[in-house]
């Protein structure tokens, strides 16, 4: 079969791994994991996270990459081909449609936050954090996000970089960017972590994150661990499926998935080691999300010697982590239109990027003009959620679990054992029955429980 577009495939296993780890390592690792661990039992949380991620997110990750490599196209067309080949029901198309639409929606808000990260590189470099106090830092952040024109400029820059990389193609765009950016991210983060060991607050920070506090573990903790693992390894949005479609037949998917999940976890742990000593050294309160990143840390950067450099490094690595994730959200959509529309990839990447930009307007305005506009409140749900909150909540708690659920059932029940053994090139491997057991029972149950706990309760 000839395709009207340039062939899309990774030139090495290393390139695939960098792209996939780039997708997995994102805001979730840096602003969410460390705090979640610290607040939910420290070392005990880390052990629970490792177990649930191995038992649920990793098996789904293996299936997702496998489905991509079996279908060899964008998630939508890959699922269409697999359904025809295995005479499965049309309902499984939801995997392709749900994942692709979800990726587009996540991209729309992810790029707004990515824009904030870029803006903070500039602020760090110009010494804007000097002498920052608690109140001033919070005011500066709120002044920035309230200024929608400025946020638009940075969102546009962030999306522009992402589109530029995807437009250049899989090999000469994505691959070239990730093999350079991911090692850079790793070096910057490791450097920050080593530096953090010399800070007076290092001991307290390690206690916060790693002490084994079993008494803090609640039933919710386990669900939080499942949800975090799921988002963090980037399953259920078609990103890994698309990357799998470009993977050579002879690369071991099982082994690659383990490398991806382990690298993702190592980065999350390193992020905590790099960040919390800053927080504790200056007697600040640990927190998570935008508050930690854009309010608490700037205070520390404004006080510490060499804070200009350290602050700039931190926001640069945050921007890199966000860009390599955003690329993986744009690619499934661009790959799909490329398969159906006879226009150059560059033009399609710009069009999809422009649509994501427009879709991001709701998120930009959620922090200013529409800060008190709750779109679903008239219908009686998500009453205190802005447009941004609704998009974030729906994608993380509804679309991702639903797609992950369907993916594990499709790979576990619809495809036969022979088919998957063949597709993974793992005939007779001892982990295969365990993997299938997880797909058939453990992963669907785990994923349904996140949904029930977060949406219905
Ligand atoms: N894993 C990314 C993060 O931790 C988010 C992401 C999810 C990216 C799904 C792509 C697909 O921030």
mmCIF file of N, CA and C in Angstrom, residues 129-244:
data_model
loop_
_atom_site.group_PDB
_atom_site.id
_atom_site.type_symbol
_atom_site.label_atom_id
_atom_site.label_comp_id
_atom_site.label_asym_id
_atom_site.label_seq_id
_atom_site.Cartn_x
_atom_site.Cartn_y
_atom_site.Cartn_z
ATOM 1 N N UNK A 129 11.776 37.227 40.582
ATOM 2 C CA UNK A 129 11.384 36.589 41.843
ATOM 3 C C UNK A 129 12.131 37.174 43.053
ATOM 4 N N UNK A 130 13.110 38.053 42.787
ATOM 5 C CA UNK A 130 13.943 38.537 43.891
ATOM 6 C C UNK A 130 13.087 39.131 44.995
ATOM 7 N N UNK A 131 13.344 38.701 46.220
ATOM 8 C CA UNK A 131 12.645 39.246 47.377
ATOM 9 C C UNK A 131 11.154 38.937 47.412
ATOM 10 N N UNK A 132 10.761 37.918 46.654
ATOM 11 C CA UNK A 132 9.339 37.543 46.627
ATOM 12 C C UNK A 132 8.884 37.066 48.011
ATOM 13 N N UNK A 133 7.759 37.577 48.476
ATOM 14 C CA UNK A 133 7.194 37.058 49.721
ATOM 15 C C UNK A 133 5.953 36.252 49.377
ATOM 16 N N UNK A 134 5.405 35.598 50.415
ATOM 17 C CA UNK A 134 4.199 34.798 50.211
ATOM 18 C C UNK A 134 3.099 35.518 49.464
ATOM 19 N N UNK A 135 2.770 36.701 49.988
ATOM 20 C CA UNK A 135 1.649 37.445 49.444
ATOM 21 C C UNK A 135 1.985 37.941 48.033
ATOM 22 N N UNK A 136 3.212 38.476 47.892
ATOM 23 C CA UNK A 136 3.578 39.026 46.593
ATOM 24 C C UNK A 136 3.590 37.947 45.519
ATOM 25 N N UNK A 137 4.098 36.755 45.853
ATOM 26 C CA UNK A 137 4.175 35.690 44.848
ATOM 27 C C UNK A 137 2.779 35.303 44.369
ATOM 28 N N UNK A 138 1.857 35.203 45.327
ATOM 29 C CA UNK A 138 0.490 34.846 44.955
ATOM 30 C C UNK A 138 -0.118 35.950 44.097
ATOM 31 N N UNK A 139 0.193 37.213 44.463
ATOM 32 C CA UNK A 139 -0.352 38.326 43.674
ATOM 33 C C UNK A 139 0.229 38.376 42.272
ATOM 34 N N UNK A 140 1.539 38.112 42.184
ATOM 35 C CA UNK A 140 2.158 38.127 40.862
ATOM 36 C C UNK A 140 1.554 37.065 39.965
ATOM 37 N N UNK A 141 1.355 35.875 40.530
ATOM 38 C CA UNK A 141 0.786 34.797 39.728
ATOM 39 C C UNK A 141 -0.624 35.170 39.293
ATOM 40 N N UNK A 142 -1.399 35.683 40.228
ATOM 41 C CA UNK A 142 -2.775 35.977 39.843
ATOM 42 C C UNK A 142 -2.828 37.159 38.872
ATOM 43 N N UNK A 143 -1.880 38.101 39.011
ATOM 44 C CA UNK A 143 -1.855 39.201 38.045
ATOM 45 C C UNK A 143 -1.529 38.672 36.643
ATOM 46 N N UNK A 144 -0.593 37.704 36.586
ATOM 47 C CA UNK A 144 -0.245 37.161 35.271
ATOM 48 C C UNK A 144 -1.414 36.397 34.645
ATOM 49 N N UNK A 145 -2.018 35.467 35.393
ATOM 50 C CA UNK A 145 -3.099 34.689 34.762
ATOM 51 C C UNK A 145 -4.347 35.532 34.521
ATOM 52 N N UNK A 146 -4.455 36.670 35.226
ATOM 53 C CA UNK A 146 -5.600 37.548 34.967
ATOM 54 C C UNK A 146 -5.433 38.333 33.684
ATOM 55 N N UNK A 147 -4.187 38.438 33.244
ATOM 56 C CA UNK A 147 -3.920 39.227 32.047
ATOM 57 C C UNK A 147 -4.047 38.316 30.828
ATOM 58 N N UNK A 148 -5.267 38.209 30.300
ATOM 59 C CA UNK A 148 -5.499 37.182 29.290
ATOM 60 C C UNK A 148 -4.676 37.399 28.033
ATOM 61 N N UNK A 149 -4.356 38.661 27.721
ATOM 62 C CA UNK A 149 -3.590 38.880 26.495
ATOM 63 C C UNK A 149 -2.193 38.316 26.620
ATOM 64 N N UNK A 150 -1.617 38.505 27.791
ATOM 65 C CA UNK A 150 -0.282 37.972 28.005
ATOM 66 C C UNK A 150 -0.316 36.437 27.996
ATOM 67 N N UNK A 151 -1.320 35.851 28.664
ATOM 68 C CA UNK A 151 -1.411 34.387 28.665
ATOM 69 C C UNK A 151 -1.569 33.872 27.229
ATOM 70 N N UNK A 152 -2.352 34.604 26.427
ATOM 71 C CA UNK A 152 -2.529 34.192 25.030
ATOM 72 C C UNK A 152 -1.217 34.157 24.264
ATOM 73 N N UNK A 153 -0.385 35.158 24.499
ATOM 74 C CA UNK A 153 0.892 35.200 23.794
ATOM 75 C C UNK A 153 1.729 33.963 24.125
ATOM 76 N N UNK A 154 1.766 33.619 25.430
ATOM 77 C CA UNK A 154 2.610 32.484 25.832
ATOM 78 C C UNK A 154 1.998 31.155 25.411
ATOM 79 N N UNK A 155 0.672 31.077 25.435
ATOM 80 C CA UNK A 155 0.000 29.855 24.964
ATOM 81 C C UNK A 155 0.307 29.673 23.476
ATOM 82 N N UNK A 156 0.265 30.781 22.738
ATOM 83 C CA UNK A 156 0.531 30.716 21.304
ATOM 84 C C UNK A 156 1.967 30.270 21.044
ATOM 85 N N UNK A 157 2.889 30.794 21.837
ATOM 86 C CA UNK A 157 4.282 30.408 21.678
ATOM 87 C C UNK A 157 4.447 28.911 21.955
ATOM 88 N N UNK A 158 3.824 28.451 23.047
ATOM 89 C CA UNK A 158 3.945 27.038 23.417
ATOM 90 C C UNK A 158 3.382 26.145 22.313
ATOM 91 N N UNK A 159 2.169 26.474 21.839
ATOM 92 C CA UNK A 159 1.555 25.670 20.773
ATOM 93 C C UNK A 159 2.367 25.781 19.491
ATOM 94 N N UNK A 160 2.910 26.967 19.241
ATOM 95 C CA UNK A 160 3.728 27.170 18.044
ATOM 96 C C UNK A 160 4.928 26.230 18.034
ATOM 97 N N UNK A 161 5.596 26.106 19.177
ATOM 98 C CA UNK A 161 6.756 25.204 19.254
ATOM 99 C C UNK A 161 6.296 23.761 19.014
ATOM 100 N N UNK A 162 5.188 23.384 19.675
ATOM 101 C CA UNK A 162 4.673 22.019 19.537
ATOM 102 C C UNK A 162 4.304 21.726 18.081
ATOM 103 N N UNK A 163 3.582 22.655 17.462
ATOM 104 C CA UNK A 163 3.171 22.469 16.067
ATOM 105 C C UNK A 163 4.410 22.393 15.163
ATOM 106 N N UNK A 164 5.375 23.266 15.417
ATOM 107 C CA UNK A 164 6.589 23.277 14.601
ATOM 108 C C UNK A 164 7.275 21.915 14.606
ATOM 109 N N UNK A 165 7.348 21.295 15.773
ATOM 110 C CA UNK A 165 8.017 19.996 15.886
ATOM 111 C C UNK A 165 7.226 18.915 15.156
ATOM 112 N N UNK A 166 5.908 18.895 15.382
ATOM 113 C CA UNK A 166 5.081 17.858 14.743
ATOM 114 C C UNK A 166 5.025 18.070 13.228
ATOM 115 N N UNK A 167 4.989 19.335 12.810
ATOM 116 C CA UNK A 167 4.914 19.646 11.377
ATOM 117 C C UNK A 167 6.110 19.080 10.620
ATOM 118 N N UNK A 168 7.268 19.051 11.285
ATOM 119 C CA UNK A 168 8.484 18.589 10.598
ATOM 120 C C UNK A 168 8.498 17.083 10.378
ATOM 121 N N UNK A 169 7.546 16.367 10.983
ATOM 122 C CA UNK A 169 7.464 14.929 10.719
ATOM 123 C C UNK A 169 7.911 14.093 11.894
ATOM 124 N N UNK A 170 7.670 12.780 11.777
ATOM 125 C CA UNK A 170 7.968 11.900 12.906
ATOM 126 C C UNK A 170 9.478 11.798 13.097
ATOM 127 N N UNK A 171 10.203 11.536 12.019
ATOM 128 C CA UNK A 171 11.642 11.347 12.161
ATOM 129 C C UNK A 171 12.378 12.678 12.277
ATOM 130 N N UNK A 172 12.078 13.600 11.356
ATOM 131 C CA UNK A 172 12.874 14.829 11.401
ATOM 132 C C UNK A 172 12.313 15.879 12.339
ATOM 133 N N UNK A 173 11.133 15.633 12.905
ATOM 134 C CA UNK A 173 10.586 16.583 13.865
ATOM 135 C C UNK A 173 10.590 15.998 15.273
ATOM 136 N N UNK A 174 9.634 15.099 15.524
ATOM 137 C CA UNK A 174 9.464 14.571 16.883
ATOM 138 C C UNK A 174 10.740 13.889 17.366
ATOM 139 N N UNK A 175 11.244 12.985 16.528
ATOM 140 C CA UNK A 175 12.392 12.206 16.964
ATOM 141 C C UNK A 175 13.598 13.102 17.252
ATOM 142 N N UNK A 176 13.823 14.043 16.348
ATOM 143 C CA UNK A 176 14.983 14.910 16.533
ATOM 144 C C UNK A 176 14.858 15.746 17.803
ATOM 145 N N UNK A 177 13.621 16.193 18.078
ATOM 146 C CA UNK A 177 13.434 17.010 19.281
ATOM 147 C C UNK A 177 13.615 16.179 20.552
ATOM 148 N N UNK A 178 12.996 14.994 20.601
ATOM 149 C CA UNK A 178 13.023 14.257 21.868
ATOM 150 C C UNK A 178 14.398 13.674 22.196
ATOM 151 N N UNK A 179 15.172 13.279 21.187
ATOM 152 C CA UNK A 179 16.479 12.711 21.543
ATOM 153 C C UNK A 179 17.403 13.789 22.086
ATOM 154 N N UNK A 180 17.075 15.034 21.827
ATOM 155 C CA UNK A 180 17.870 16.116 22.382
ATOM 156 C C UNK A 180 17.264 16.584 23.715
ATOM 157 N N UNK A 181 15.940 16.784 23.713
ATOM 158 C CA UNK A 181 15.294 17.375 24.889
ATOM 159 C C UNK A 181 15.246 16.453 26.100
ATOM 160 N N UNK A 182 15.000 15.161 25.878
ATOM 161 C CA UNK A 182 14.832 14.284 27.039
ATOM 162 C C UNK A 182 16.120 14.114 27.839
ATOM 163 N N UNK A 183 17.268 13.854 27.182
ATOM 164 C CA UNK A 183 18.502 13.815 27.979
ATOM 165 C C UNK A 183 18.766 15.162 28.676
ATOM 166 N N UNK A 184 18.444 16.269 28.003
ATOM 167 C CA UNK A 184 18.629 17.582 28.628
ATOM 168 C C UNK A 184 17.778 17.692 29.897
ATOM 169 N N UNK A 185 16.523 17.292 29.787
ATOM 170 C CA UNK A 185 15.623 17.351 30.934
ATOM 171 C C UNK A 185 16.185 16.538 32.094
ATOM 172 N N UNK A 186 16.681 15.357 31.748
ATOM 173 C CA UNK A 186 17.189 14.470 32.779
ATOM 174 C C UNK A 186 18.406 15.072 33.482
ATOM 175 N N UNK A 187 19.299 15.647 32.703
ATOM 176 C CA UNK A 187 20.506 16.247 33.289
ATOM 177 C C UNK A 187 20.130 17.440 34.179
ATOM 178 N N UNK A 188 19.235 18.280 33.696
ATOM 179 C CA UNK A 188 18.825 19.438 34.500
ATOM 180 C C UNK A 188 18.197 18.994 35.820
ATOM 181 N N UNK A 189 17.342 17.983 35.725
ATOM 182 C CA UNK A 189 16.637 17.533 36.922
ATOM 183 C C UNK A 189 17.614 16.876 37.895
ATOM 184 N N UNK A 190 18.491 16.033 37.372
ATOM 185 C CA UNK A 190 19.464 15.374 38.243
ATOM 186 C C UNK A 190 20.361 16.428 38.897
ATOM 187 N N UNK A 191 20.754 17.441 38.126
ATOM 188 C CA UNK A 191 21.579 18.517 38.688
ATOM 189 C C UNK A 191 20.862 19.218 39.826
ATOM 190 N N UNK A 192 19.593 19.534 39.610
ATOM 191 C CA UNK A 192 18.825 20.203 40.665
ATOM 192 C C UNK A 192 18.704 19.320 41.900
ATOM 193 N N UNK A 193 18.504 18.023 41.668
ATOM 194 C CA UNK A 193 18.335 17.101 42.803
ATOM 195 C C UNK A 193 19.633 17.013 43.606
ATOM 196 N N UNK A 194 20.762 16.947 42.908
ATOM 197 C CA UNK A 194 22.046 16.879 43.616
ATOM 198 C C UNK A 194 22.250 18.159 44.425
ATOM 199 N N UNK A 195 21.960 19.279 43.808
ATOM 200 C CA UNK A 195 22.099 20.559 44.502
ATOM 201 C C UNK A 195 21.202 20.592 45.750
ATOM 202 N N UNK A 196 20.010 20.031 45.618
ATOM 203 C CA UNK A 196 19.054 20.070 46.730
ATOM 204 C C UNK A 196 19.569 19.318 47.949
ATOM 205 N N UNK A 197 20.442 18.329 47.716
ATOM 206 C CA UNK A 197 20.944 17.569 48.865
ATOM 207 C C UNK A 197 21.802 18.447 49.782
ATOM 208 N N UNK A 198 22.272 19.587 49.278
ATOM 209 C CA UNK A 198 23.120 20.441 50.111
ATOM 210 C C UNK A 198 22.305 21.457 50.906
ATOM 211 N N UNK A 199 20.985 21.470 50.703
ATOM 212 C CA UNK A 199 20.188 22.504 51.383
ATOM 213 C C UNK A 199 19.802 22.077 52.788
ATOM 214 N N UNK A 200 19.677 23.042 53.714
ATOM 215 C CA UNK A 200 19.330 22.698 55.094
ATOM 216 C C UNK A 200 17.997 21.947 55.207
ATOM 217 N N UNK A 201 17.060 22.226 54.317
ATOM 218 C CA UNK A 201 15.752 21.576 54.423
ATOM 219 C C UNK A 201 15.707 20.178 53.825
ATOM 220 N N UNK A 202 16.865 19.662 53.390
ATOM 221 C CA UNK A 202 16.866 18.373 52.696
ATOM 222 C C UNK A 202 16.290 17.253 53.567
ATOM 223 N N UNK A 203 16.728 17.219 54.834
ATOM 224 C CA UNK A 203 16.272 16.159 55.742
ATOM 225 C C UNK A 203 14.753 16.173 55.912
ATOM 226 N N UNK A 204 14.200 17.368 56.158
ATOM 227 C CA UNK A 204 12.744 17.469 56.325
ATOM 228 C C UNK A 204 12.017 17.051 55.062
ATOM 229 N N UNK A 205 12.590 17.438 53.933
ATOM 230 C CA UNK A 205 11.949 17.107 52.656
ATOM 231 C C UNK A 205 11.927 15.600 52.459
ATOM 232 N N UNK A 206 13.040 14.943 52.785
ATOM 233 C CA UNK A 206 13.091 13.497 52.607
ATOM 234 C C UNK A 206 12.117 12.799 53.551
ATOM 235 N N UNK A 207 12.012 13.355 54.759
ATOM 236 C CA UNK A 207 11.058 12.801 55.719
ATOM 237 C C UNK A 207 9.638 12.929 55.149
ATOM 238 N N UNK A 208 9.323 14.108 54.627
ATOM 239 C CA UNK A 208 7.984 14.354 54.068
ATOM 240 C C UNK A 208 7.666 13.353 52.952
ATOM 241 N N UNK A 209 8.626 13.163 52.058
ATOM 242 C CA UNK A 209 8.316 12.340 50.882
ATOM 243 C C UNK A 209 8.509 10.846 51.074
ATOM 244 N N UNK A 210 9.525 10.467 51.866
ATOM 245 C CA UNK A 210 9.881 9.044 51.879
ATOM 246 C C UNK A 210 9.593 8.299 53.174
ATOM 247 N N UNK A 211 9.407 9.002 54.310
ATOM 248 C CA UNK A 211 9.165 8.265 55.556
ATOM 249 C C UNK A 211 7.923 7.393 55.379
ATOM 250 N N UNK A 212 7.989 6.209 55.935
ATOM 251 C CA UNK A 212 6.929 5.234 55.733
ATOM 252 C C UNK A 212 5.811 5.488 56.736
ATOM 253 N N UNK A 213 4.779 6.216 56.291
ATOM 254 C CA UNK A 213 3.720 6.612 57.221
ATOM 255 C C UNK A 213 2.439 5.845 56.902
ATOM 256 N N UNK A 214 2.425 4.603 57.350
ATOM 257 C CA UNK A 214 1.313 3.722 57.014
ATOM 258 C C UNK A 214 -0.020 4.255 57.527
ATOM 259 N N UNK A 215 0.034 4.992 58.660
ATOM 260 C CA UNK A 215 -1.217 5.483 59.253
ATOM 261 C C UNK A 215 -1.913 6.519 58.370
ATOM 262 N N UNK A 216 -1.165 7.107 57.409
ATOM 263 C CA UNK A 216 -1.807 8.093 56.519
ATOM 264 C C UNK A 216 -2.494 7.450 55.321
ATOM 265 N N UNK A 217 -2.313 6.149 55.167
ATOM 266 C CA UNK A 217 -2.890 5.478 54.001
ATOM 267 C C UNK A 217 -4.370 5.197 54.223
ATOM 268 N N UNK A 218 -5.195 5.737 53.319
ATOM 269 C CA UNK A 218 -6.643 5.513 53.420
ATOM 270 C C UNK A 218 -7.095 4.791 52.150
ATOM 271 N N UNK A 219 -8.330 4.324 52.097
ATOM 272 C CA UNK A 219 -8.779 3.672 50.849
ATOM 273 C C UNK A 219 -8.609 4.607 49.639
ATOM 274 N N UNK A 220 -8.849 5.881 49.864
ATOM 275 C CA UNK A 220 -8.684 6.871 48.791
ATOM 276 C C UNK A 220 -7.274 6.902 48.226
ATOM 277 N N UNK A 221 -6.319 6.598 49.101
ATOM 278 C CA UNK A 221 -4.922 6.645 48.701
ATOM 279 C C UNK A 221 -4.673 5.698 47.528
ATOM 280 N N UNK A 222 -5.290 4.522 47.631
ATOM 281 C CA UNK A 222 -5.067 3.519 46.588
ATOM 282 C C UNK A 222 -5.662 4.009 45.266
ATOM 283 N N UNK A 223 -6.859 4.609 45.350
ATOM 284 C CA UNK A 223 -7.475 5.137 44.132
ATOM 285 C C UNK A 223 -6.652 6.278 43.552
ATOM 286 N N UNK A 224 -6.135 7.122 44.449
ATOM 287 C CA UNK A 224 -5.307 8.232 43.969
ATOM 288 C C UNK A 224 -4.077 7.677 43.263
ATOM 289 N N UNK A 225 -3.515 6.601 43.806
ATOM 290 C CA UNK A 225 -2.326 6.002 43.200
ATOM 291 C C UNK A 225 -2.660 5.433 41.822
ATOM 292 N N UNK A 226 -3.805 4.772 41.709
ATOM 293 C CA UNK A 226 -4.189 4.212 40.404
ATOM 294 C C UNK A 226 -4.366 5.338 39.381
ATOM 295 N N UNK A 227 -5.094 6.372 39.785
ATOM 296 C CA UNK A 227 -5.377 7.485 38.875
ATOM 297 C C UNK A 227 -4.103 8.188 38.436
ATOM 298 N N UNK A 228 -3.208 8.422 39.394
ATOM 299 C CA UNK A 228 -1.963 9.106 39.083
ATOM 300 C C UNK A 228 -1.122 8.259 38.118
ATOM 301 N N UNK A 229 -1.048 6.952 38.366
ATOM 302 C CA UNK A 229 -0.252 6.066 37.514
ATOM 303 C C UNK A 229 -0.770 6.080 36.088
ATOM 304 N N UNK A 230 -2.075 6.091 35.987
ATOM 305 C CA UNK A 230 -2.737 6.065 34.704
ATOM 306 C C UNK A 230 -2.423 7.305 33.866
ATOM 307 N N UNK A 231 -2.586 8.470 34.495
ATOM 308 C CA UNK A 231 -2.316 9.732 33.804
ATOM 309 C C UNK A 231 -0.823 9.858 33.521
ATOM 310 N N UNK A 232 -0.026 9.436 34.497
ATOM 311 C CA UNK A 232 1.402 9.684 34.403
ATOM 312 C C UNK A 232 2.086 8.873 33.307
ATOM 313 N N UNK A 233 1.671 7.623 33.075
ATOM 314 C CA UNK A 233 2.331 6.901 31.984
ATOM 315 C C UNK A 233 1.651 7.176 30.626
ATOM 316 N N UNK A 234 0.706 8.132 30.602
ATOM 317 C CA UNK A 234 0.127 8.577 29.320
ATOM 318 C C UNK A 234 -0.716 7.541 28.608
ATOM 319 N N UNK A 235 -1.436 6.682 29.343
ATOM 320 C CA UNK A 235 -2.284 5.756 28.591
ATOM 321 C C UNK A 235 -3.654 6.352 28.303
ATOM 322 N N UNK A 236 -4.369 5.739 27.388
ATOM 323 C CA UNK A 236 -5.774 6.007 27.108
ATOM 324 C C UNK A 236 -6.072 7.295 26.344
ATOM 325 N N UNK A 237 -5.065 7.956 25.792
ATOM 326 C CA UNK A 237 -5.377 9.103 24.940
ATOM 327 C C UNK A 237 -4.830 8.898 23.525
ATOM 328 N N UNK A 238 -4.486 7.685 23.214
ATOM 329 C CA UNK A 238 -4.023 7.429 21.851
ATOM 330 C C UNK A 238 -2.590 7.848 21.584
ATOM 331 N N UNK A 239 -1.958 8.501 22.569
ATOM 332 C CA UNK A 239 -0.586 8.974 22.348
ATOM 333 C C UNK A 239 0.351 7.779 22.177
ATOM 334 N N UNK A 240 0.284 6.847 23.127
ATOM 335 C CA UNK A 240 1.179 5.693 23.079
ATOM 336 C C UNK A 240 0.805 4.759 21.922
ATOM 337 N N UNK A 241 -0.485 4.765 21.579
ATOM 338 C CA UNK A 241 -0.923 3.926 20.466
ATOM 339 C C UNK A 241 -0.300 4.431 19.161
ATOM 340 N N UNK A 242 -0.316 5.755 19.009
ATOM 341 C CA UNK A 242 0.262 6.347 17.808
ATOM 342 C C UNK A 242 1.763 6.087 17.765
ATOM 343 N N UNK A 243 2.417 6.265 18.898
ATOM 344 C CA UNK A 243 3.859 6.020 18.933
ATOM 345 C C UNK A 243 4.155 4.544 18.652
ATOM 346 N N UNK A 244 3.254 3.660 19.115
ATOM 347 C CA UNK A 244 3.435 2.225 18.847
ATOM 348 C C UNK A 244 3.310 1.909 17.357
#
